[in-house]
């Protein structure tokens, strides 16, 4: 009897160890990292400006008055009930890239921004402005850099990106990382490229993903982490059961109400 109990104990322990090892293997990123050669090419993580992008552009110089005409004025943000004399915060006006990829810039007029990085646009503007003022400093920032992370992550939602160097790993980290049920070898990236929707599958178990042109995020990218087949089946099962319980509960409540009415009628008739 004791021998059988001992055998059962060891079998159970072996099963638990096997399951834990399997789970650990499923949660691994970059499984083949030790087998890859060092990358010799420089990674391009530059974000290119697109139509409908929102930009802030500021121009500074040693003489502030000289740079002022090249800047949009700040606007006051007035809340309900405030007067113009109240102390209200201000917001720098932004440039919206039109459908042709252009912005309307003070003094310079129409400037083509589409396809340029923020640094390239800043350099171009500086080359134009320095013809009129000495040593201008031009700063360009992308305001609407957001990505959406959905599916089997701890905190799905929209992420506002503060840096133009933002990878798929940064996005997953900002969303709290994948859950245990997330498929790490089949992450879907949805990207809008010149008005066309693109779909790309990313295998985060492969360390070579860092050399992929889709490793770094672009504005309005969507990442969808697909749940494992077991997780999807469990979710569907739980949803179906919840629906059945809801229906049964409704039926029972209706029957209870009808029974109460019938009992009340019978008591009323007897009293008569």
PDB file of N, CA and C in Angstrom, residues 90-152:
ATOM      1  N   UNK A  90      -1.933  77.663 -21.439  1.00  0.00           N
ATOM      2  CA  UNK A  90      -1.881  77.877 -22.885  1.00  0.00           C
ATOM      3  C   UNK A  90      -1.424  76.608 -23.583  1.00  0.00           C
ATOM      4  N   UNK A  91      -1.782  76.507 -24.835  1.00  0.00           N
ATOM      5  CA  UNK A  91      -1.407  75.356 -25.641  1.00  0.00           C
ATOM      6  C   UNK A  91      -0.819  75.840 -26.956  1.00  0.00           C
ATOM      7  N   UNK A  92       0.318  75.270 -27.330  1.00  0.00           N
ATOM      8  CA  UNK A  92       0.949  75.630 -28.599  1.00  0.00           C
ATOM      9  C   UNK A  92       0.102  75.067 -29.739  1.00  0.00           C
ATOM     10  N   UNK A  93      -0.186  75.879 -30.716  1.00  0.00           N
ATOM     11  CA  UNK A  93      -0.949  75.410 -31.858  1.00  0.00           C
ATOM     12  C   UNK A  93      -0.110  74.415 -32.667  1.00  0.00           C
ATOM     13  N   UNK A  94      -0.787  73.522 -33.323  1.00  0.00           N
ATOM     14  CA  UNK A  94      -0.097  72.469 -34.062  1.00  0.00           C
ATOM     15  C   UNK A  94      -0.366  72.569 -35.554  1.00  0.00           C
ATOM     16  N   UNK A  95       0.474  71.873 -36.311  1.00  0.00           N
ATOM     17  CA  UNK A  95       0.321  71.793 -37.757  1.00  0.00           C
ATOM     18  C   UNK A  95      -0.284  70.430 -38.106  1.00  0.00           C
ATOM     19  N   UNK A  96      -1.286  70.416 -38.957  1.00  0.00           N
ATOM     20  CA  UNK A  96      -1.877  69.173 -39.433  1.00  0.00           C
ATOM     21  C   UNK A  96      -1.424  68.938 -40.871  1.00  0.00           C
ATOM     22  N   UNK A  97      -0.835  67.790 -41.117  1.00  0.00           N
ATOM     23  CA  UNK A  97      -0.377  67.454 -42.462  1.00  0.00           C
ATOM     24  C   UNK A  97      -1.596  67.136 -43.328  1.00  0.00           C
ATOM     25  N   UNK A  98      -1.749  67.841 -44.441  1.00  0.00           N
ATOM     26  CA  UNK A  98      -2.938  67.629 -45.276  1.00  0.00           C
ATOM     27  C   UNK A  98      -2.807  66.364 -46.121  1.00  0.00           C
ATOM     28  N   UNK A  99      -3.847  66.071 -46.901  1.00  0.00           N
ATOM     29  CA  UNK A  99      -3.887  64.817 -47.673  1.00  0.00           C
ATOM     30  C   UNK A  99      -2.784  64.750 -48.724  1.00  0.00           C
ATOM     31  N   UNK A 100      -2.252  65.906 -49.102  1.00  0.00           N
ATOM     32  CA  UNK A 100      -1.147  65.927 -50.077  1.00  0.00           C
ATOM     33  C   UNK A 100       0.219  65.871 -49.400  1.00  0.00           C
ATOM     34  N   UNK A 101       0.219  65.807 -48.065  1.00  0.00           N
ATOM     35  CA  UNK A 101       1.478  65.704 -47.334  1.00  0.00           C
ATOM     36  C   UNK A 101       2.124  67.033 -47.017  1.00  0.00           C
ATOM     37  N   UNK A 102       1.369  68.124 -47.095  1.00  0.00           N
ATOM     38  CA  UNK A 102       1.938  69.454 -46.885  1.00  0.00           C
ATOM     39  C   UNK A 102       1.450  70.098 -45.588  1.00  0.00           C
ATOM     40  N   UNK A 103       2.218  71.061 -45.107  1.00  0.00           N
ATOM     41  CA  UNK A 103       1.797  71.920 -44.006  1.00  0.00           C
ATOM     42  C   UNK A 103       1.939  73.365 -44.467  1.00  0.00           C
ATOM     43  N   UNK A 104       1.149  74.241 -43.880  1.00  0.00           N
ATOM     44  CA  UNK A 104       1.243  75.666 -44.191  1.00  0.00           C
ATOM     45  C   UNK A 104       2.057  76.330 -43.090  1.00  0.00           C
ATOM     46  N   UNK A 105       3.295  76.744 -43.438  1.00  0.00           N
ATOM     47  CA  UNK A 105       4.226  77.266 -42.447  1.00  0.00           C
ATOM     48  C   UNK A 105       4.343  78.782 -42.559  1.00  0.00           C
ATOM     49  N   UNK A 106       4.387  79.486 -41.423  1.00  0.00           N
ATOM     50  CA  UNK A 106       4.492  80.949 -41.474  1.00  0.00           C
ATOM     51  C   UNK A 106       5.707  81.414 -42.287  1.00  0.00           C
ATOM     52  N   UNK A 107       5.525  82.463 -43.027  1.00  0.00           N
ATOM     53  CA  UNK A 107       6.551  83.099 -43.857  1.00  0.00           C
ATOM     54  C   UNK A 107       6.925  82.215 -45.053  1.00  0.00           C
ATOM     55  N   UNK A 108       7.230  80.943 -44.813  1.00  0.00           N
ATOM     56  CA  UNK A 108       7.712  80.067 -45.881  1.00  0.00           C
ATOM     57  C   UNK A 108       6.587  79.576 -46.783  1.00  0.00           C
ATOM     58  N   UNK A 109       5.361  79.556 -46.273  1.00  0.00           N
ATOM     59  CA  UNK A 109       4.241  79.067 -47.075  1.00  0.00           C
ATOM     60  C   UNK A 109       4.103  77.552 -47.006  1.00  0.00           C
ATOM     61  N   UNK A 110       3.725  76.948 -48.124  1.00  0.00           N
ATOM     62  CA  UNK A 110       3.480  75.509 -48.159  1.00  0.00           C
ATOM     63  C   UNK A 110       4.791  74.738 -48.148  1.00  0.00           C
ATOM     64  N   UNK A 111       4.891  73.782 -47.218  1.00  0.00           N
ATOM     65  CA  UNK A 111       6.092  72.956 -47.081  1.00  0.00           C
ATOM     66  C   UNK A 111       5.680  71.489 -47.119  1.00  0.00           C
ATOM     67  N   UNK A 112       6.371  70.701 -47.930  1.00  0.00           N
ATOM     68  CA  UNK A 112       6.053  69.269 -48.032  1.00  0.00           C
ATOM     69  C   UNK A 112       6.733  68.519 -46.878  1.00  0.00           C
ATOM     70  N   UNK A 113       5.918  67.834 -46.086  1.00  0.00           N
ATOM     71  CA  UNK A 113       6.441  67.145 -44.899  1.00  0.00           C
ATOM     72  C   UNK A 113       6.346  65.629 -45.003  1.00  0.00           C
ATOM     73  N   UNK A 114       5.437  65.115 -45.809  1.00  0.00           N
ATOM     74  CA  UNK A 114       5.227  63.667 -45.887  1.00  0.00           C
ATOM     75  C   UNK A 114       6.497  62.939 -46.308  1.00  0.00           C
ATOM     76  N   UNK A 115       6.766  61.828 -45.634  1.00  0.00           N
ATOM     77  CA  UNK A 115       7.926  61.004 -45.972  1.00  0.00           C
ATOM     78  C   UNK A 115       9.191  61.395 -45.251  1.00  0.00           C
ATOM     79  N   UNK A 116       9.208  62.572 -44.669  1.00  0.00           N
ATOM     80  CA  UNK A 116      10.384  63.019 -43.918  1.00  0.00           C
ATOM     81  C   UNK A 116      10.283  62.553 -42.469  1.00  0.00           C
ATOM     82  N   UNK A 117      11.429  62.389 -41.833  1.00  0.00           N
ATOM     83  CA  UNK A 117      11.441  62.212 -40.381  1.00  0.00           C
ATOM     84  C   UNK A 117      11.330  63.592 -39.749  1.00  0.00           C
ATOM     85  N   UNK A 118      11.059  63.640 -38.463  1.00  0.00           N
ATOM     86  CA  UNK A 118      10.981  64.941 -37.789  1.00  0.00           C
ATOM     87  C   UNK A 118      12.320  65.663 -37.857  1.00  0.00           C
ATOM     88  N   UNK A 119      13.417  64.898 -37.800  1.00  0.00           N
ATOM     89  CA  UNK A 119      14.746  65.512 -37.881  1.00  0.00           C
ATOM     90  C   UNK A 119      14.990  66.081 -39.275  1.00  0.00           C
ATOM     91  N   UNK A 120      14.597  65.338 -40.301  1.00  0.00           N
ATOM     92  CA  UNK A 120      14.789  65.810 -41.676  1.00  0.00           C
ATOM     93  C   UNK A 120      13.965  67.066 -41.939  1.00  0.00           C
ATOM     94  N   UNK A 121      12.733  67.107 -41.424  1.00  0.00           N
ATOM     95  CA  UNK A 121      11.907  68.297 -41.608  1.00  0.00           C
ATOM     96  C   UNK A 121      12.507  69.487 -40.870  1.00  0.00           C
ATOM     97  N   UNK A 122      13.021  69.253 -39.662  1.00  0.00           N
ATOM     98  CA  UNK A 122      13.660  70.327 -38.891  1.00  0.00           C
ATOM     99  C   UNK A 122      14.875  70.879 -39.641  1.00  0.00           C
ATOM    100  N   UNK A 123      15.684  69.981 -40.206  1.00  0.00           N
ATOM    101  CA  UNK A 123      16.865  70.417 -40.959  1.00  0.00           C
ATOM    102  C   UNK A 123      16.467  71.231 -42.195  1.00  0.00           C
ATOM    103  N   UNK A 124      15.403  70.789 -42.861  1.00  0.00           N
ATOM    104  CA  UNK A 124      14.957  71.504 -44.060  1.00  0.00           C
ATOM    105  C   UNK A 124      14.462  72.904 -43.695  1.00  0.00           C
ATOM    106  N   UNK A 125      13.658  72.993 -42.656  1.00  0.00           N
ATOM    107  CA  UNK A 125      13.151  74.297 -42.237  1.00  0.00           C
ATOM    108  C   UNK A 125      14.287  75.221 -41.793  1.00  0.00           C
ATOM    109  N   UNK A 126      15.254  74.651 -41.075  1.00  0.00           N
ATOM    110  CA  UNK A 126      16.385  75.465 -40.628  1.00  0.00           C
ATOM    111  C   UNK A 126      17.171  76.017 -41.823  1.00  0.00           C
ATOM    112  N   UNK A 127      17.338  75.186 -42.870  1.00  0.00           N
ATOM    113  CA  UNK A 127      18.078  75.648 -44.049  1.00  0.00           C
ATOM    114  C   UNK A 127      17.364  76.796 -44.752  1.00  0.00           C
ATOM    115  N   UNK A 128      16.029  76.807 -44.666  1.00  0.00           N
ATOM    116  CA  UNK A 128      15.259  77.894 -45.278  1.00  0.00           C
ATOM    117  C   UNK A 128      15.278  79.144 -44.397  1.00  0.00           C
ATOM    118  N   UNK A 129      15.133  78.933 -43.083  1.00  0.00           N
ATOM    119  CA  UNK A 129      15.022  80.080 -42.174  1.00  0.00           C
ATOM    120  C   UNK A 129      16.357  80.786 -41.970  1.00  0.00           C
ATOM    121  N   UNK A 130      17.482  80.034 -42.024  1.00  0.00           N
ATOM    122  CA  UNK A 130      18.780  80.653 -41.756  1.00  0.00           C
ATOM    123  C   UNK A 130      19.206  81.633 -42.856  1.00  0.00           C
ATOM    124  N   UNK A 131      18.437  81.680 -43.924  1.00  0.00           N
ATOM    125  CA  UNK A 131      18.694  82.694 -44.941  1.00  0.00           C
ATOM    126  C   UNK A 131      18.263  84.076 -44.472  1.00  0.00           C
ATOM    127  N   UNK A 132      17.397  84.090 -43.457  1.00  0.00           N
ATOM    128  CA  UNK A 132      16.865  85.351 -42.947  1.00  0.00           C
ATOM    129  C   UNK A 132      17.370  85.695 -41.548  1.00  0.00           C
ATOM    130  N   UNK A 133      17.599  84.686 -40.700  1.00  0.00           N
ATOM    131  CA  UNK A 133      18.079  84.951 -39.339  1.00  0.00           C
ATOM    132  C   UNK A 133      19.272  84.042 -39.045  1.00  0.00           C
ATOM    133  N   UNK A 134      20.113  84.463 -38.113  1.00  0.00           N
ATOM    134  CA  UNK A 134      21.336  83.726 -37.803  1.00  0.00           C
ATOM    135  C   UNK A 134      21.069  82.575 -36.831  1.00  0.00           C
ATOM    136  N   UNK A 135      21.657  81.428 -37.155  1.00  0.00           N
ATOM    137  CA  UNK A 135      21.669  80.251 -36.277  1.00  0.00           C
ATOM    138  C   UNK A 135      20.300  79.925 -35.657  1.00  0.00           C
ATOM    139  N   UNK A 136      19.294  79.712 -36.492  1.00  0.00           N
ATOM    140  CA  UNK A 136      17.995  79.336 -35.928  1.00  0.00           C
ATOM    141  C   UNK A 136      18.029  77.903 -35.384  1.00  0.00           C
ATOM    142  N   UNK A 137      17.246  77.663 -34.358  1.00  0.00           N
ATOM    143  CA  UNK A 137      17.101  76.322 -33.791  1.00  0.00           C
ATOM    144  C   UNK A 137      15.665  75.888 -34.043  1.00  0.00           C
ATOM    145  N   UNK A 138      15.492  74.800 -34.784  1.00  0.00           N
ATOM    146  CA  UNK A 138      14.160  74.320 -35.144  1.00  0.00           C
ATOM    147  C   UNK A 138      13.927  72.957 -34.486  1.00  0.00           C
ATOM    148  N   UNK A 139      12.800  72.844 -33.804  1.00  0.00           N
ATOM    149  CA  UNK A 139      12.435  71.585 -33.148  1.00  0.00           C
ATOM    150  C   UNK A 139      11.089  71.114 -33.686  1.00  0.00           C
ATOM    151  N   UNK A 140      11.045  69.870 -34.159  1.00  0.00           N
ATOM    152  CA  UNK A 140       9.805  69.283 -34.702  1.00  0.00           C
ATOM    153  C   UNK A 140       9.468  68.043 -33.884  1.00  0.00           C
ATOM    154  N   UNK A 141       8.232  67.962 -33.434  1.00  0.00           N
ATOM    155  CA  UNK A 141       7.785  66.794 -32.672  1.00  0.00           C
ATOM    156  C   UNK A 141       6.468  66.279 -33.240  1.00  0.00           C
ATOM    157  N   UNK A 142       6.343  64.961 -33.218  1.00  0.00           N
ATOM    158  CA  UNK A 142       5.115  64.302 -33.652  1.00  0.00           C
ATOM    159  C   UNK A 142       4.193  64.153 -32.445  1.00  0.00           C
ATOM    160  N   UNK A 143       3.008  64.754 -32.533  1.00  0.00           N
ATOM    161  CA  UNK A 143       2.099  64.788 -31.388  1.00  0.00           C
ATOM    162  C   UNK A 143       1.227  63.540 -31.317  1.00  0.00           C
ATOM    163  N   UNK A 144       0.804  63.036 -32.457  1.00  0.00           N
ATOM    164  CA  UNK A 144      -0.211  61.985 -32.477  1.00  0.00           C
ATOM    165  C   UNK A 144       0.366  60.573 -32.582  1.00  0.00           C
ATOM    166  N   UNK A 145       1.531  60.343 -31.982  1.00  0.00           N
ATOM    167  CA  UNK A 145       2.130  59.003 -32.039  1.00  0.00           C
ATOM    168  C   UNK A 145       1.463  58.135 -30.978  1.00  0.00           C
ATOM    169  N   UNK A 146       0.547  57.293 -31.419  1.00  0.00           N
ATOM    170  CA  UNK A 146      -0.144  56.363 -30.532  1.00  0.00           C
ATOM    171  C   UNK A 146      -0.185  54.989 -31.179  1.00  0.00           C
ATOM    172  N   UNK A 147      -0.146  53.960 -30.357  1.00  0.00           N
ATOM    173  CA  UNK A 147      -0.359  52.592 -30.826  1.00  0.00           C
ATOM    174  C   UNK A 147      -1.415  51.947 -29.936  1.00  0.00           C
ATOM    175  N   UNK A 148      -2.114  50.984 -30.493  1.00  0.00           N
ATOM    176  CA  UNK A 148      -3.152  50.263 -29.755  1.00  0.00           C
ATOM    177  C   UNK A 148      -2.740  48.817 -29.588  1.00  0.00           C
ATOM    178  N   UNK A 149      -2.827  48.321 -28.357  1.00  0.00           N
ATOM    179  CA  UNK A 149      -2.481  46.934 -28.051  1.00  0.00           C
ATOM    180  C   UNK A 149      -3.733  46.236 -27.551  1.00  0.00           C
ATOM    181  N   UNK A 150      -4.118  45.166 -28.237  1.00  0.00           N
ATOM    182  CA  UNK A 150      -5.351  44.463 -27.925  1.00  0.00           C
ATOM    183  C   UNK A 150      -5.083  42.970 -27.745  1.00  0.00           C
ATOM    184  N   UNK A 151      -6.075  42.272 -27.220  1.00  0.00           N
ATOM    185  CA  UNK A 151      -5.971  40.824 -27.100  1.00  0.00           C
ATOM    186  C   UNK A 151      -5.472  40.368 -25.751  1.00  0.00           C
ATOM    187  N   UNK A 152      -4.666  39.320 -25.762  1.00  0.00           N
ATOM    188  CA  UNK A 152      -4.231  38.651 -24.532  1.00  0.00           C
ATOM    189  C   UNK A 152      -3.060  39.371 -23.878  1.00  0.00           C
TER     190      UNK A 152
END
